[in-house]
CSV table of C-alpha atoms in Angstrom, one decimal:
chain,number,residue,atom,x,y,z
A,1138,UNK,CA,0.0,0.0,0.0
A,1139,UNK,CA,1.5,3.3,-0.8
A,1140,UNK,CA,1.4,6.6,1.2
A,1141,UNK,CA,-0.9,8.2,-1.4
A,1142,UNK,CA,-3.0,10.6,1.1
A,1143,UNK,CA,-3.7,14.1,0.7
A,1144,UNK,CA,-0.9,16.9,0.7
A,1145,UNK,CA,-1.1,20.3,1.9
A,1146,UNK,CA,-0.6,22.6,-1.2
A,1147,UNK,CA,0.0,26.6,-1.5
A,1148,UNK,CA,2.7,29.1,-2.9
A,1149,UNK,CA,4.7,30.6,0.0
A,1150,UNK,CA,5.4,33.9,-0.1
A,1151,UNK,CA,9.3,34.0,0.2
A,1152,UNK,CA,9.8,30.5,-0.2
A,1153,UNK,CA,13.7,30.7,-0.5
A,1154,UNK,CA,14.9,29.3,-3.4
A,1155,UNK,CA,18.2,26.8,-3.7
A,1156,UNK,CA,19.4,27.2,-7.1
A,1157,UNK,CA,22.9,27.6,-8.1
A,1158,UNK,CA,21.9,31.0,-9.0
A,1159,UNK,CA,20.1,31.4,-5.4
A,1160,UNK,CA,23.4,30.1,-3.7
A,1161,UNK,CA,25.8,32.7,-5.6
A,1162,UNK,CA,23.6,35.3,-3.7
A,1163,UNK,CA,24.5,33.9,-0.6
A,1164,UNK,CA,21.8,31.5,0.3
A,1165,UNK,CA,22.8,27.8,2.2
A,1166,UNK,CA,20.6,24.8,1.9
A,1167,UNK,CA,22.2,22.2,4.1
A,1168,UNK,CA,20.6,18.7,4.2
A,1169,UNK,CA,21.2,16.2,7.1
A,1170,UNK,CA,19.9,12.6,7.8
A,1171,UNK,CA,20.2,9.9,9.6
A,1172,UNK,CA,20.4,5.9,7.4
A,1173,UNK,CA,21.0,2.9,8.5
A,1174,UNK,CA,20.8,0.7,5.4
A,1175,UNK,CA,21.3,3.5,2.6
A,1176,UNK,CA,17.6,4.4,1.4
A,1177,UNK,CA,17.7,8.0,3.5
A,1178,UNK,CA,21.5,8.2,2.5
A,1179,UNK,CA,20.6,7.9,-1.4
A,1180,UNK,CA,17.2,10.5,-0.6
A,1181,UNK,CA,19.6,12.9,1.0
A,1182,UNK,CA,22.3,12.8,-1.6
A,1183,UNK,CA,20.7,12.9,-4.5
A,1184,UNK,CA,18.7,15.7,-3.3
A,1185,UNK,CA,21.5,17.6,-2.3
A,1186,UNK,CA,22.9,17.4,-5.8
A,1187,UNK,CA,19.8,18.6,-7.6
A,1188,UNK,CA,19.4,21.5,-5.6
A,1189,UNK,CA,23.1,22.5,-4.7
A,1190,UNK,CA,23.1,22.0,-0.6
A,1191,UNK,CA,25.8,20.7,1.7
A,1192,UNK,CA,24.9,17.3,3.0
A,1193,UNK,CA,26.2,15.1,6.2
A,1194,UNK,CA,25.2,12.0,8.0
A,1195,UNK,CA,24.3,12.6,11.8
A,1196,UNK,CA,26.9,9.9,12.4
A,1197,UNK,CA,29.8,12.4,10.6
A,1198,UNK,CA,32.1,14.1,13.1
A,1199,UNK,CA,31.1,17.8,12.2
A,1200,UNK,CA,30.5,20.8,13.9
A,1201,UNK,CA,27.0,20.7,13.8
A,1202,UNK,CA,26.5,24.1,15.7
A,1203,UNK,CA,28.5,25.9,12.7
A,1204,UNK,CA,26.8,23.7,10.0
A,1205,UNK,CA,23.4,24.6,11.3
A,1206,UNK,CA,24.1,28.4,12.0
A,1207,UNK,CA,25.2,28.6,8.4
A,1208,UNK,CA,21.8,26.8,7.4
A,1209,UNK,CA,19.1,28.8,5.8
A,1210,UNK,CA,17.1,26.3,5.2
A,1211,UNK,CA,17.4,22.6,6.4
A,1212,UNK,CA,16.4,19.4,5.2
A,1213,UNK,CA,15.9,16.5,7.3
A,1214,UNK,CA,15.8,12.6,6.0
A,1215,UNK,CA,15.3,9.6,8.3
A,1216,UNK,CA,13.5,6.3,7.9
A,1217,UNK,CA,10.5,6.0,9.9
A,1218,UNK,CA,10.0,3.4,12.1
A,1219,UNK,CA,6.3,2.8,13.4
A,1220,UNK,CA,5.5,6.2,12.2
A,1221,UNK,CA,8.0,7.2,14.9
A,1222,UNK,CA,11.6,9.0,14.2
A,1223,UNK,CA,14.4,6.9,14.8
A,1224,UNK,CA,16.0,7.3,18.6
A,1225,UNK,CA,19.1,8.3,17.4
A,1226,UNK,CA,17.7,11.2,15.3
A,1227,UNK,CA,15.3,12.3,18.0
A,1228,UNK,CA,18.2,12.5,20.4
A,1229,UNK,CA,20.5,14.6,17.3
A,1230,UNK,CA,16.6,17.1,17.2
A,1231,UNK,CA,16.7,17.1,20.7
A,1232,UNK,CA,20.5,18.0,20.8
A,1233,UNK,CA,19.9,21.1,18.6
A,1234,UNK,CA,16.3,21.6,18.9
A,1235,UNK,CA,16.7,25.7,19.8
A,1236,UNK,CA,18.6,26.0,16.5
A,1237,UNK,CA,16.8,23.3,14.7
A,1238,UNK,CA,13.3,25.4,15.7
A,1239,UNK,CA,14.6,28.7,14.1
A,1240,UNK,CA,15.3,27.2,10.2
A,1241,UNK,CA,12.6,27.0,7.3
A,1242,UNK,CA,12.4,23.2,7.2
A,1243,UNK,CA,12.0,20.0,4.6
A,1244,UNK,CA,11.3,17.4,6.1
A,1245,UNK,CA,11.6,13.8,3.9
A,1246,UNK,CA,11.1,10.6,5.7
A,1247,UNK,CA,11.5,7.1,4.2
A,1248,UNK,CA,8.8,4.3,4.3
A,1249,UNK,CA,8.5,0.6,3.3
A,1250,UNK,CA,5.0,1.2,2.6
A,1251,UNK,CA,2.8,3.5,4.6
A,1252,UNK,CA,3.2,6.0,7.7
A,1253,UNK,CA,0.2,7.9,7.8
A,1254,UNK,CA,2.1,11.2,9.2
A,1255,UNK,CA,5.8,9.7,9.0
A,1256,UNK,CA,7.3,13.8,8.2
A,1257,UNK,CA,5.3,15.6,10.5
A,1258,UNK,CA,6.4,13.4,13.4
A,1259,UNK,CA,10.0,14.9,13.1
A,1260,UNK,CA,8.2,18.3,13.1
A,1261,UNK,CA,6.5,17.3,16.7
A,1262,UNK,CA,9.5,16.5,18.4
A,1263,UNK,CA,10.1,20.5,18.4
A,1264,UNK,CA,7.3,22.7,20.0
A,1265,UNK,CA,6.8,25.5,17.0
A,1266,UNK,CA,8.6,24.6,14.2
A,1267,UNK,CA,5.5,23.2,12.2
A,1268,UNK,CA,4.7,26.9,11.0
A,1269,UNK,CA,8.4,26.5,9.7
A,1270,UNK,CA,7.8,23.7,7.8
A,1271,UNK,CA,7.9,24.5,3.4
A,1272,UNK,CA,7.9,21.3,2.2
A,1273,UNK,CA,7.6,17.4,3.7
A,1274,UNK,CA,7.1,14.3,1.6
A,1275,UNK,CA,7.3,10.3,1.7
A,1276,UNK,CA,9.1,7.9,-0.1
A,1277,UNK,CA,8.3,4.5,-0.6
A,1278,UNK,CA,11.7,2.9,-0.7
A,1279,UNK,CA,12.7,-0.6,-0.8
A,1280,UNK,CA,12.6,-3.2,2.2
A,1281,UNK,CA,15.1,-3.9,4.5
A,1282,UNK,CA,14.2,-6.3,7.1
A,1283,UNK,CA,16.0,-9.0,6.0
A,1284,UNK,CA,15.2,-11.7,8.1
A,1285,UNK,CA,11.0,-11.5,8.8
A,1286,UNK,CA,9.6,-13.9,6.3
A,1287,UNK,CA,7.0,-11.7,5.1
A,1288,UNK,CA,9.1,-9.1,3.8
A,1289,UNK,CA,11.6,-10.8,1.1
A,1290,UNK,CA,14.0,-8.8,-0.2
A,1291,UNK,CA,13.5,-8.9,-3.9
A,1292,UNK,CA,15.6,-6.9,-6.9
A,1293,UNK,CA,12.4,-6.1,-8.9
A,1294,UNK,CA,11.1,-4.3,-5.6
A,1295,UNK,CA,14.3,-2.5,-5.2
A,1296,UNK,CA,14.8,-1.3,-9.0
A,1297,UNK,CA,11.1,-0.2,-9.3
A,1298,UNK,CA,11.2,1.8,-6.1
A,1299,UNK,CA,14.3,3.2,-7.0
A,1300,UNK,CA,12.9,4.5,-10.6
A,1301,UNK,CA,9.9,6.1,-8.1
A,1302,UNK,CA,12.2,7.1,-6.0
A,1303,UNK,CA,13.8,9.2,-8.6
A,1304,UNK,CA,10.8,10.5,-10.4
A,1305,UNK,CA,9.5,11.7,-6.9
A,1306,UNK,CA,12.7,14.1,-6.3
A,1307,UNK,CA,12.5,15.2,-9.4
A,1308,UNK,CA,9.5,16.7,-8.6
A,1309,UNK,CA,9.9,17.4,-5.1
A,1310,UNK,CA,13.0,19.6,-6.8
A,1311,UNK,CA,11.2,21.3,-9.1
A,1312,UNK,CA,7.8,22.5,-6.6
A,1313,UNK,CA,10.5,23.8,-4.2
A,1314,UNK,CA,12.1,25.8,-6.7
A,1315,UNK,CA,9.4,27.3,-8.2
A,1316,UNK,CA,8.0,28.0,-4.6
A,1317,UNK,CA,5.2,25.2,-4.1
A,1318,UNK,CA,4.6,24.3,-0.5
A,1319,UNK,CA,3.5,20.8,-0.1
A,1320,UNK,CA,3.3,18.6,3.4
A,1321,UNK,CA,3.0,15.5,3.0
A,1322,UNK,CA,1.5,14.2,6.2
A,1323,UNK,CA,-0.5,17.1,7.2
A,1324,UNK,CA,-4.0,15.8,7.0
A,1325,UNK,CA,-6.5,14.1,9.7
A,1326,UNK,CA,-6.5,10.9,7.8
A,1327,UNK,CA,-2.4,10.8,7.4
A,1328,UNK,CA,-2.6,11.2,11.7
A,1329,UNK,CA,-5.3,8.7,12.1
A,1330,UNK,CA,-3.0,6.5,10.4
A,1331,UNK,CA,0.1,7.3,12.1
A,1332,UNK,CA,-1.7,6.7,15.5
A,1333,UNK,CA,-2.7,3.5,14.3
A,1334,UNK,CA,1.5,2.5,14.6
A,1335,UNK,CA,3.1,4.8,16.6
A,1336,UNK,CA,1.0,3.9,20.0
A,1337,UNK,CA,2.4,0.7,19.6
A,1338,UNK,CA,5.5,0.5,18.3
A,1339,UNK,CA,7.4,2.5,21.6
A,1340,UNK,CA,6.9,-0.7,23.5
A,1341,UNK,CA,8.2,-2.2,20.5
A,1342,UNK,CA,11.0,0.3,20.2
A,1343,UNK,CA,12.0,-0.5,24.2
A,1344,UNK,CA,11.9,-4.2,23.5
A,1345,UNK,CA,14.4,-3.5,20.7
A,1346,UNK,CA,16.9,-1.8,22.7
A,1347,UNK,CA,18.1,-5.1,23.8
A,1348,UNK,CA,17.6,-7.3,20.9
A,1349,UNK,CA,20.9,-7.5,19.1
A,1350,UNK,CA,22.3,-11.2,18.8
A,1351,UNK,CA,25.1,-12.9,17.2
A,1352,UNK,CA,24.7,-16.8,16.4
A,1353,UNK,CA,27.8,-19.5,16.2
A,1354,UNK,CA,28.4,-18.7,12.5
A,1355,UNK,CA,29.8,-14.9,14.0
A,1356,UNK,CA,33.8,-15.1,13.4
A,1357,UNK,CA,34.3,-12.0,15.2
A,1358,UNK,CA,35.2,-10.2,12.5
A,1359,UNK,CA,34.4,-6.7,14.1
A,1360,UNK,CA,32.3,-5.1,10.9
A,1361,UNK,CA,28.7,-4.7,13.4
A,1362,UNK,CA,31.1,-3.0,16.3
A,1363,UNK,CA,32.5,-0.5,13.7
A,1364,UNK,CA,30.0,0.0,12.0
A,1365,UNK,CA,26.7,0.3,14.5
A,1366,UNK,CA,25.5,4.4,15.0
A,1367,UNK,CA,24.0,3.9,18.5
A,1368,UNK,CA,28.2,2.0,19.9
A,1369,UNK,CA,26.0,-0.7,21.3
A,1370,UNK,CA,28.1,-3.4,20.2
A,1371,UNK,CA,31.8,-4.6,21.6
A,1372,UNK,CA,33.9,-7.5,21.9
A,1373,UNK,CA,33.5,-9.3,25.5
A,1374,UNK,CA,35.8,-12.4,25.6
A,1375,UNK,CA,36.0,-12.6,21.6
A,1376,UNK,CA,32.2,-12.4,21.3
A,1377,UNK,CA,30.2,-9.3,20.2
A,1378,UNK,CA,28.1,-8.3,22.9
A,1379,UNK,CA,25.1,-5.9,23.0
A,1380,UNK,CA,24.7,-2.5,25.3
A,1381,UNK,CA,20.5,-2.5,25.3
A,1382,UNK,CA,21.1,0.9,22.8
A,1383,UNK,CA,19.7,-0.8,19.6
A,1384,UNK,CA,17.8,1.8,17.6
A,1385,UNK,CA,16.5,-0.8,15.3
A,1386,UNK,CA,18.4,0.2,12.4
A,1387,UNK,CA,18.7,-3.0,10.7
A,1388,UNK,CA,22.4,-2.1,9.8
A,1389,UNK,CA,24.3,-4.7,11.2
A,1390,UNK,CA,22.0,-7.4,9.8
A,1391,UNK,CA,22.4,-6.7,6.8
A,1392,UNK,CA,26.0,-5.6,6.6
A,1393,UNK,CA,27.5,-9.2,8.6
A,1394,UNK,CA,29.1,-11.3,6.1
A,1395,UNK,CA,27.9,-14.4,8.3
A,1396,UNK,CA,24.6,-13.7,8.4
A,1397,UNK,CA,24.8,-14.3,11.7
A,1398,UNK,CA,23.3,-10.7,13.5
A,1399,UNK,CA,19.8,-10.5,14.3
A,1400,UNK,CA,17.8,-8.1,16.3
A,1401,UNK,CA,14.1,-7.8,16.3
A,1402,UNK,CA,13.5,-11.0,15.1
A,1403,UNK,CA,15.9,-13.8,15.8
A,1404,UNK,CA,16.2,-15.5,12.8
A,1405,UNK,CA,18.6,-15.7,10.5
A,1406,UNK,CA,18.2,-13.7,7.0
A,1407,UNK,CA,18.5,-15.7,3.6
A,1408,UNK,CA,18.8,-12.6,1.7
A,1409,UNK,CA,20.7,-9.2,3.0
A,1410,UNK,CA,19.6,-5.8,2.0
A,1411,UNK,CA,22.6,-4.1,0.1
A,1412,UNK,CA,21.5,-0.9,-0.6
A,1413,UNK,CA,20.4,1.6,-3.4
């Protein structure tokens, strides 16, 4: 089921505008996101090509405080989880929220399916920077729980999304430069919707925390420790051990060349998620 619900449309008055010819007048887009499989990475990326903006991982070490004092206008990309931001970008919102609160926003979040209100969550988690909002929209991008058997990973799912995918920024890119306003999200049905998840899904979310396990097939080769945002993982006797500060990325599942890391469900994935 796609996120097909009604959008807020309008033409803002002094919508700024993130061409190269905007940015040669002084104007900074900067565009920051949080991915733990690669679908927000490839959102954020390719839209910070097409429209010209600086663009860094949460996980980069960067002066955020300069970065987002530079900022005229910030875009925001996460996957959503249970129509709930991630943990680890509500705590990088919550970290910055005064300066966070004082930018024009876009807001993109990243769905498997459906969210209801998935972009105007991240907007929530900062009293009075809804009014600030310009532009928020969904994209349906391909699966990447690996290891539940009612979500396969298939290539035909990930090519077609990724041809959506593409035809959906190019869009996005053009309404924002010719001033459209859209918020994806917005309506009464799109929060009915998001209810219907994100009452649940906290418990689920807590449960999480301390899901993370390794079977016999792990060889210790250190790639989930390196590479986990939340440092819950580290070596304990030669075996990786969890910290209960899983954010339910599905990073390390997908990225162990054993197959042997799980979290969430405990059962080991035929097919990994590689990416966009």
């Amino acid at each position: 089921m796609a996120d097909s619900f009604p959008v807020q449309n309008s033409r803002r008055e002094g919508l700024v505008l993130m061409g190269k010819a905007e940015e040669r007048r002084g104007f900074v887009m900067v565009v920051i996101y949080f991915s733990g499989t690669g679908n927000s990475e490839y959102i954020s990326r390719q839209f910070a090509e097409r429209m010209g903006a600086k663009c860094h991982s949460i996980e980069e070490d960067v002066d955020f405080e300069r970065l987002l004092s530079e900022a005229d206008i910030l875009a925001v990309c996460y996957p959503i989880y249970g129509s709930l931001v991630p943990r680890i970008m509500r705590e990088f919102a919550e970290k910055y929220k005064n300066m966070i609160k004082e930018k024009e926003l876009i807001i993109f979040c990243t769905q498997m399916m459906f969210s209801g209100d998935g972009a105007r969550a991240f907007a929530r988690l900062i009293p009075g920077c809804e009014k600030n909002v310009i532009y928020a929209e969904h994209f349906c991008m391909p699966n990447n729980i690996c290891n539940f058997f009612l979500f396969p990973i298939r290539e035909r799912e990930r090519s077609r999304k990724k041809r959506a995918a593409d035809r959906k920024l190019e869009k996005v890119c053009r309404d924002i430069r010719r001033g459209i306003s859209k918020k994806r999200g917005w309506s009464s049905f799109s929060a009915f919707l998001g209810r219907m998840q994100n009452t649940s899904f906290p418990g689920i979310e807590e449960k999480g925390r301390s899901s993370f396990a390794a079977d016999r097939d792990c060889t210790g080769c250190g790639l989930c420790v390196k590479r986990c945002p939340m440092q819950n993982l580290e070596f304990v006797g030669g075996r990786v051990r969890q910290r209960d500060n899983c954010t339910l990325c599905y990073r390390c599942v997908n990225l162990c060349p054993r197959k042997a890391a799980v979290v969430l469900f405990h059962k080991k994935p035929k097919r990994q998620y590689r990416g966009m």
